[in-house]
Coordinates of C-alpha atoms and ligand atoms in Angstrom, one line a residue:
X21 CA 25.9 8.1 30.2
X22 CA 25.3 6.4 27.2
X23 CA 23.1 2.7 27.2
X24 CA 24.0 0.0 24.9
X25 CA 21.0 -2.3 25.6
X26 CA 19.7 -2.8 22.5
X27 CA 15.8 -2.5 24.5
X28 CA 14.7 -0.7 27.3
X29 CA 11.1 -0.8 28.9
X30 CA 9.6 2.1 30.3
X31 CA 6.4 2.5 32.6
X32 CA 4.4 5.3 33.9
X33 CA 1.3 5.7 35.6
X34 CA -0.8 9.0 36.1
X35 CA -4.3 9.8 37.9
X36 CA -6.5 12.9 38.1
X37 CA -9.5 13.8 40.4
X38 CA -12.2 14.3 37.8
X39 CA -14.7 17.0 38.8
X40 CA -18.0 18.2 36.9
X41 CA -17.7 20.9 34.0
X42 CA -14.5 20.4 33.0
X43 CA -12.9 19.0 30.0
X44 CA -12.1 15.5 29.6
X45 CA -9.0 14.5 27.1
X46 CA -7.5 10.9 27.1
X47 CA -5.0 10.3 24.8
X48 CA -5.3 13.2 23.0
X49 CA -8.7 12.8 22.2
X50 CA -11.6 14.6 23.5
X51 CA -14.3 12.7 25.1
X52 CA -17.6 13.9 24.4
X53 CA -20.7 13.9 26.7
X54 CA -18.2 13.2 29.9
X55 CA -20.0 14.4 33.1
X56 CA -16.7 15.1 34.4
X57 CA -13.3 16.4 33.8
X58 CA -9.9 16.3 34.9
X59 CA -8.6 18.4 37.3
X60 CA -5.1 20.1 36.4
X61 CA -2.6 22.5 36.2
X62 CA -1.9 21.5 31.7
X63 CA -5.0 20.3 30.0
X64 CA -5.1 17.4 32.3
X65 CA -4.4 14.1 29.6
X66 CA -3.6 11.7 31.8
X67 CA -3.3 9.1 29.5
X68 CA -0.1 11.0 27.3
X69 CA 1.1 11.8 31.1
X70 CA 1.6 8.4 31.6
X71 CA 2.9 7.7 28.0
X72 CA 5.4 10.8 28.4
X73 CA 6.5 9.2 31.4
X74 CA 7.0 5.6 30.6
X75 CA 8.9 7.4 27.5
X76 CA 11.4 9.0 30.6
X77 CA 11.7 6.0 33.0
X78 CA 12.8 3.8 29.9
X79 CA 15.9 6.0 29.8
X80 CA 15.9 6.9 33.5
X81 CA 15.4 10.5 32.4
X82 CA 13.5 10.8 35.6
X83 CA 9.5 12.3 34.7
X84 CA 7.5 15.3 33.2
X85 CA 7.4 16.7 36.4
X86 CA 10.6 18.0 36.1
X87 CA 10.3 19.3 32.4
X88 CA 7.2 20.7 33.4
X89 CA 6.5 21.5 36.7
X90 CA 3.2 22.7 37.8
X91 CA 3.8 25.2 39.7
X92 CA 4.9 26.6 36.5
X93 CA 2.5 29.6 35.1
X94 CA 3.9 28.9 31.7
X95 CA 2.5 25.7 31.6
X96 CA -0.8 26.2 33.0
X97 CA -3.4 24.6 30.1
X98 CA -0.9 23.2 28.5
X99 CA -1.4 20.7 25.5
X100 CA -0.6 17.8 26.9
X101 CA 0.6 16.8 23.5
X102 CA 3.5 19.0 23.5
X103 CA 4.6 17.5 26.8
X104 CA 4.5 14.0 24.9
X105 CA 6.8 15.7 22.0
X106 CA 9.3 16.7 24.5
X107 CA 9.8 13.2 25.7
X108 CA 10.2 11.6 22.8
X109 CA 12.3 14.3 21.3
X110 CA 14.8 13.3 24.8
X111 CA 14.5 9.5 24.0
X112 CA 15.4 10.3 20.4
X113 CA 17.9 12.3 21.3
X114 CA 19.7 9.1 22.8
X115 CA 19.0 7.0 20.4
X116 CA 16.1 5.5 20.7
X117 CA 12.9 5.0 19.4
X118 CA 9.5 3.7 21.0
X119 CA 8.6 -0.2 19.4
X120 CA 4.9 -0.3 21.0
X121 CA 2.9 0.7 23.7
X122 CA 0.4 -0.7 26.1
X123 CA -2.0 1.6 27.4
X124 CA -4.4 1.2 30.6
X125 CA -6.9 3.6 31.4
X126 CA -9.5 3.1 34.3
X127 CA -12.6 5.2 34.4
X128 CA -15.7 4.4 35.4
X129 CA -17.5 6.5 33.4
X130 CA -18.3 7.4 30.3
X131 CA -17.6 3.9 28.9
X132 CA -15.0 4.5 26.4
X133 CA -14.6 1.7 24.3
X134 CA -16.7 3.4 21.4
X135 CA -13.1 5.8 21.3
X136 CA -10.3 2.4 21.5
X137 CA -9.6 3.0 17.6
X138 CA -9.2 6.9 18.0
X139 CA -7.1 6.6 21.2
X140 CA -5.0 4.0 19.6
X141 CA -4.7 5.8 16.3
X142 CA -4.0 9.4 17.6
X143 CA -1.5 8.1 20.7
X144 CA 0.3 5.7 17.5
X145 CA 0.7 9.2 15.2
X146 CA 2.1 10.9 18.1
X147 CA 4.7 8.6 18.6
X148 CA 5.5 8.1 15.0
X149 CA 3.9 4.3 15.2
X150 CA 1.2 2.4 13.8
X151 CA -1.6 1.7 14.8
X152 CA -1.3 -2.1 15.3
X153 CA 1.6 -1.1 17.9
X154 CA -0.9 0.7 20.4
X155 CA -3.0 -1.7 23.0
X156 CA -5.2 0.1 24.6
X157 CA -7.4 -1.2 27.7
X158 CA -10.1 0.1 29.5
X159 CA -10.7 -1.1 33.2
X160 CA -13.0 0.5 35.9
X161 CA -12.7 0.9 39.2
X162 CA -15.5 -1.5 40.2
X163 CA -16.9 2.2 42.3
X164 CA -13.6 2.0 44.4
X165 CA -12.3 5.6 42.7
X166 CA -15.3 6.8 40.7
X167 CA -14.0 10.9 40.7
X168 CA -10.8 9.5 39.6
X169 CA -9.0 8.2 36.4
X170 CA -6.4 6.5 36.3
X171 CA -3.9 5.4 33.4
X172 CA -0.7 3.0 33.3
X173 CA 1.5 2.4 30.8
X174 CA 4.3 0.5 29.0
X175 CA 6.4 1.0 26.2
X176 CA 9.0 -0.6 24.5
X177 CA 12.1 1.4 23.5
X178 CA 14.8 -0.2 20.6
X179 CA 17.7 1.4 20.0
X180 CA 18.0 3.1 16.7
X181 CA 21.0 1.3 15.2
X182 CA 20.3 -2.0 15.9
Ligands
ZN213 ZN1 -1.4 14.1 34.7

Protein backbone atom coordinates (compact mmCIF):
# COMPACT_ATOMS: atom_id res chain seq x y z
CA UNK A 1 0.00 0.00 0.00
CA UNK A 2 1.13 3.23 -0.85
CA UNK A 3 2.28 6.00 2.15
CA UNK A 4 1.65 9.61 1.75
CA UNK A 5 3.56 10.85 4.78
CA UNK A 6 5.73 13.19 3.42
CA UNK A 7 8.68 11.60 6.28
CA UNK A 8 9.14 8.44 7.66
CA UNK A 9 11.82 7.37 10.30
CA UNK A 10 13.42 4.18 10.23
CA UNK A 11 15.68 2.36 12.94
CA UNK A 12 17.77 -0.63 13.06
CA UNK A 13 20.11 -2.09 15.30
CA UNK A 14 22.61 -5.05 14.57
CA UNK A 15 25.38 -6.92 16.76
CA UNK A 16 28.01 -9.52 16.09
CA UNK A 17 30.20 -11.73 18.40
CA UNK A 18 33.72 -10.63 17.36
CA UNK A 19 36.29 -13.39 17.56
CA UNK A 20 40.16 -13.23 16.85
CA UNK A 21 41.50 -13.52 13.17
CA UNK A 22 38.84 -12.39 11.39
CA UNK A 23 38.09 -9.38 9.44
CA UNK A 24 36.62 -6.40 10.84
CA UNK A 25 34.37 -3.97 8.43
CA UNK A 26 32.21 -1.14 9.84
CA UNK A 27 30.55 0.85 7.58
CA UNK A 28 32.09 -0.27 4.78
CA UNK A 29 35.40 0.39 5.87
CA UNK A 30 38.03 -1.84 6.91
CA UNK A 31 39.48 -1.46 10.24
CA UNK A 32 43.04 -2.02 10.38
CA UNK A 33 45.07 -3.55 13.30
CA UNK A 34 41.55 -4.97 14.95
CA UNK A 35 42.35 -7.98 17.19
CA UNK A 36 39.05 -9.24 16.38
CA UNK A 37 36.55 -9.76 13.81
CA UNK A 38 33.06 -10.30 13.27
CA UNK A 39 31.57 -13.36 13.17
CA UNK A 40 29.03 -14.00 10.11
CA UNK A 41 27.41 -15.71 7.59
CA UNK A 42 28.02 -12.11 4.75
CA UNK A 43 31.12 -10.19 5.46
CA UNK A 44 29.78 -9.37 8.82
CA UNK A 45 29.26 -5.08 8.48
CA UNK A 46 27.22 -4.60 11.08
CA UNK A 47 27.11 -1.07 10.91
CA UNK A 48 25.35 -1.12 6.96
CA UNK A 49 23.19 -4.09 8.63
CA UNK A 50 21.77 -1.71 10.80
CA UNK A 51 21.67 1.09 8.15
CA UNK A 52 19.93 -1.50 5.58
CA UNK A 53 17.57 -2.09 8.15
CA UNK A 54 16.57 1.28 9.47
CA UNK A 55 16.30 1.81 5.52
CA UNK A 56 13.31 -1.31 5.69
CA UNK A 57 11.53 -0.39 9.01
CA UNK A 58 11.05 3.26 7.63
CA UNK A 59 8.80 1.71 5.05
CA UNK A 60 7.73 -1.32 7.12
CA UNK A 61 9.44 -3.46 4.46
CA UNK A 62 10.14 -5.80 7.32
CA UNK A 63 14.42 -6.52 7.47
CA UNK A 64 17.47 -7.96 5.52
CA UNK A 65 16.81 -11.08 6.93
CA UNK A 66 14.29 -11.82 4.68
CA UNK A 67 16.21 -10.48 1.44
CA UNK A 68 18.96 -12.34 2.62
CA UNK A 69 18.67 -15.06 4.79
CA UNK A 70 21.61 -16.74 6.24
CA UNK A 71 21.00 -19.84 5.85
CA UNK A 72 21.39 -18.94 2.36
CA UNK A 73 24.81 -20.43 0.63
CA UNK A 74 24.52 -17.73 -1.91
CA UNK A 75 25.05 -15.21 0.47
CA UNK A 76 27.67 -16.60 2.43
CA UNK A 77 30.67 -13.62 2.42
CA UNK A 78 28.62 -11.43 1.09
CA UNK A 79 29.50 -7.67 0.62
CA UNK A 80 27.58 -6.18 2.88
CA UNK A 81 27.45 -3.21 0.61
CA UNK A 82 25.24 -4.92 -1.84
CA UNK A 83 22.82 -5.78 0.87
CA UNK A 84 22.67 -1.86 1.60
CA UNK A 85 21.96 -1.28 -2.33
CA UNK A 86 19.09 -3.56 -2.16
CA UNK A 87 17.44 -1.60 0.50
CA UNK A 88 17.72 1.49 -0.84
CA UNK A 89 16.88 0.41 -4.25
CA UNK A 90 13.21 -0.94 -2.26
CA UNK A 91 12.84 2.47 -0.48
CA UNK A 92 13.37 4.19 -3.87
CA UNK A 93 11.33 2.10 -5.48
CA UNK A 94 8.45 3.68 -3.27
CA UNK A 95 9.39 6.85 -3.44
CA UNK A 96 11.56 7.77 -1.19
CA UNK A 97 14.77 8.83 -0.52
CA UNK A 98 17.08 8.81 2.79
CA UNK A 99 17.49 12.77 4.28
CA UNK A 100 20.29 11.83 6.98
CA UNK A 101 21.41 9.21 9.08
CA UNK A 102 22.59 8.75 12.61
CA UNK A 103 24.86 6.05 13.23
CA UNK A 104 25.89 4.38 16.70
CA UNK A 105 28.46 1.95 16.89
CA UNK A 106 29.71 0.40 20.30
CA UNK A 107 33.04 -1.40 20.47
CA UNK A 108 35.34 -1.51 22.88
CA UNK A 109 38.14 -1.86 20.95
CA UNK A 110 40.10 -0.64 18.56
CA UNK A 111 39.16 2.89 19.35
CA UNK A 112 37.68 4.10 16.20
CA UNK A 113 37.43 7.63 16.16
CA UNK A 114 40.76 8.03 13.96
CA UNK A 115 38.03 6.33 10.98
CA UNK A 116 34.66 8.92 11.99
CA UNK A 117 35.42 10.90 8.58
CA UNK A 118 35.83 7.67 6.48
CA UNK A 119 32.73 5.95 8.05
CA UNK A 120 30.82 8.98 7.57
CA UNK A 121 32.08 9.69 4.03
CA UNK A 122 31.77 6.08 2.63
CA UNK A 123 28.19 5.23 4.47
CA UNK A 124 27.11 9.12 2.90
CA UNK A 125 28.31 7.85 -0.84
CA UNK A 126 26.51 4.74 -0.41
CA UNK A 127 23.34 6.27 0.20
CA UNK A 128 23.69 8.97 -2.38
CA UNK A 129 24.17 11.76 0.64
CA UNK A 130 26.75 14.04 1.83
CA UNK A 131 28.73 13.89 4.10
CA UNK A 132 27.44 16.57 6.55
CA UNK A 133 24.14 14.27 6.63
CA UNK A 134 26.05 11.17 8.36
CA UNK A 135 26.49 11.42 12.40
CA UNK A 136 28.36 8.93 13.45
CA UNK A 137 29.07 8.00 17.27
CA UNK A 138 31.16 5.69 18.88
CA UNK A 139 30.21 4.30 22.43
CA UNK A 140 31.78 1.31 24.37
CA UNK A 141 30.45 -1.01 26.31
CA UNK A 142 32.15 0.09 29.59
CA UNK A 143 33.63 -4.12 29.50
CA UNK A 144 29.87 -5.11 29.74
CA UNK A 145 30.06 -6.86 25.98
CA UNK A 146 33.76 -6.58 25.05
CA UNK A 147 33.55 -9.84 22.15
CA UNK A 148 30.66 -7.90 20.87
CA UNK A 149 29.81 -4.87 18.60
CA UNK A 150 27.01 -3.34 18.44
CA UNK A 151 25.53 -0.64 16.04
CA UNK A 152 22.01 1.38 15.98
CA UNK A 153 20.74 3.48 13.73
CA UNK A 154 18.28 6.18 12.40
CA UNK A 155 17.49 7.53 9.23
CA UNK A 156 15.30 9.96 7.96
CA UNK A 157 13.26 9.11 4.75
CA UNK A 158 11.39 12.17 2.58
CA UNK A 159 9.40 11.40 0.04
CA UNK A 160 10.62 12.18 -3.43
CA UNK A 161 7.97 14.62 -4.63
CA UNK A 162 7.54 16.74 -1.94
ZN1 LIG B 1 24.78 -8.25 10.86
Amino acid sequence: MKSFLAYRIGYGEDAHRLAAGLPLVLGGVAVAHAEYGAVAHSDGDALLHAVADALLSGLALGDIGQYFPDTAAEWRGLDSRLILARALELVRERGYQPVNVALVVTLDRPKLGPLRAEIARTVAGLLGLPETEVGVSFKTSEGLAPEHVQTRVTVLLERADV
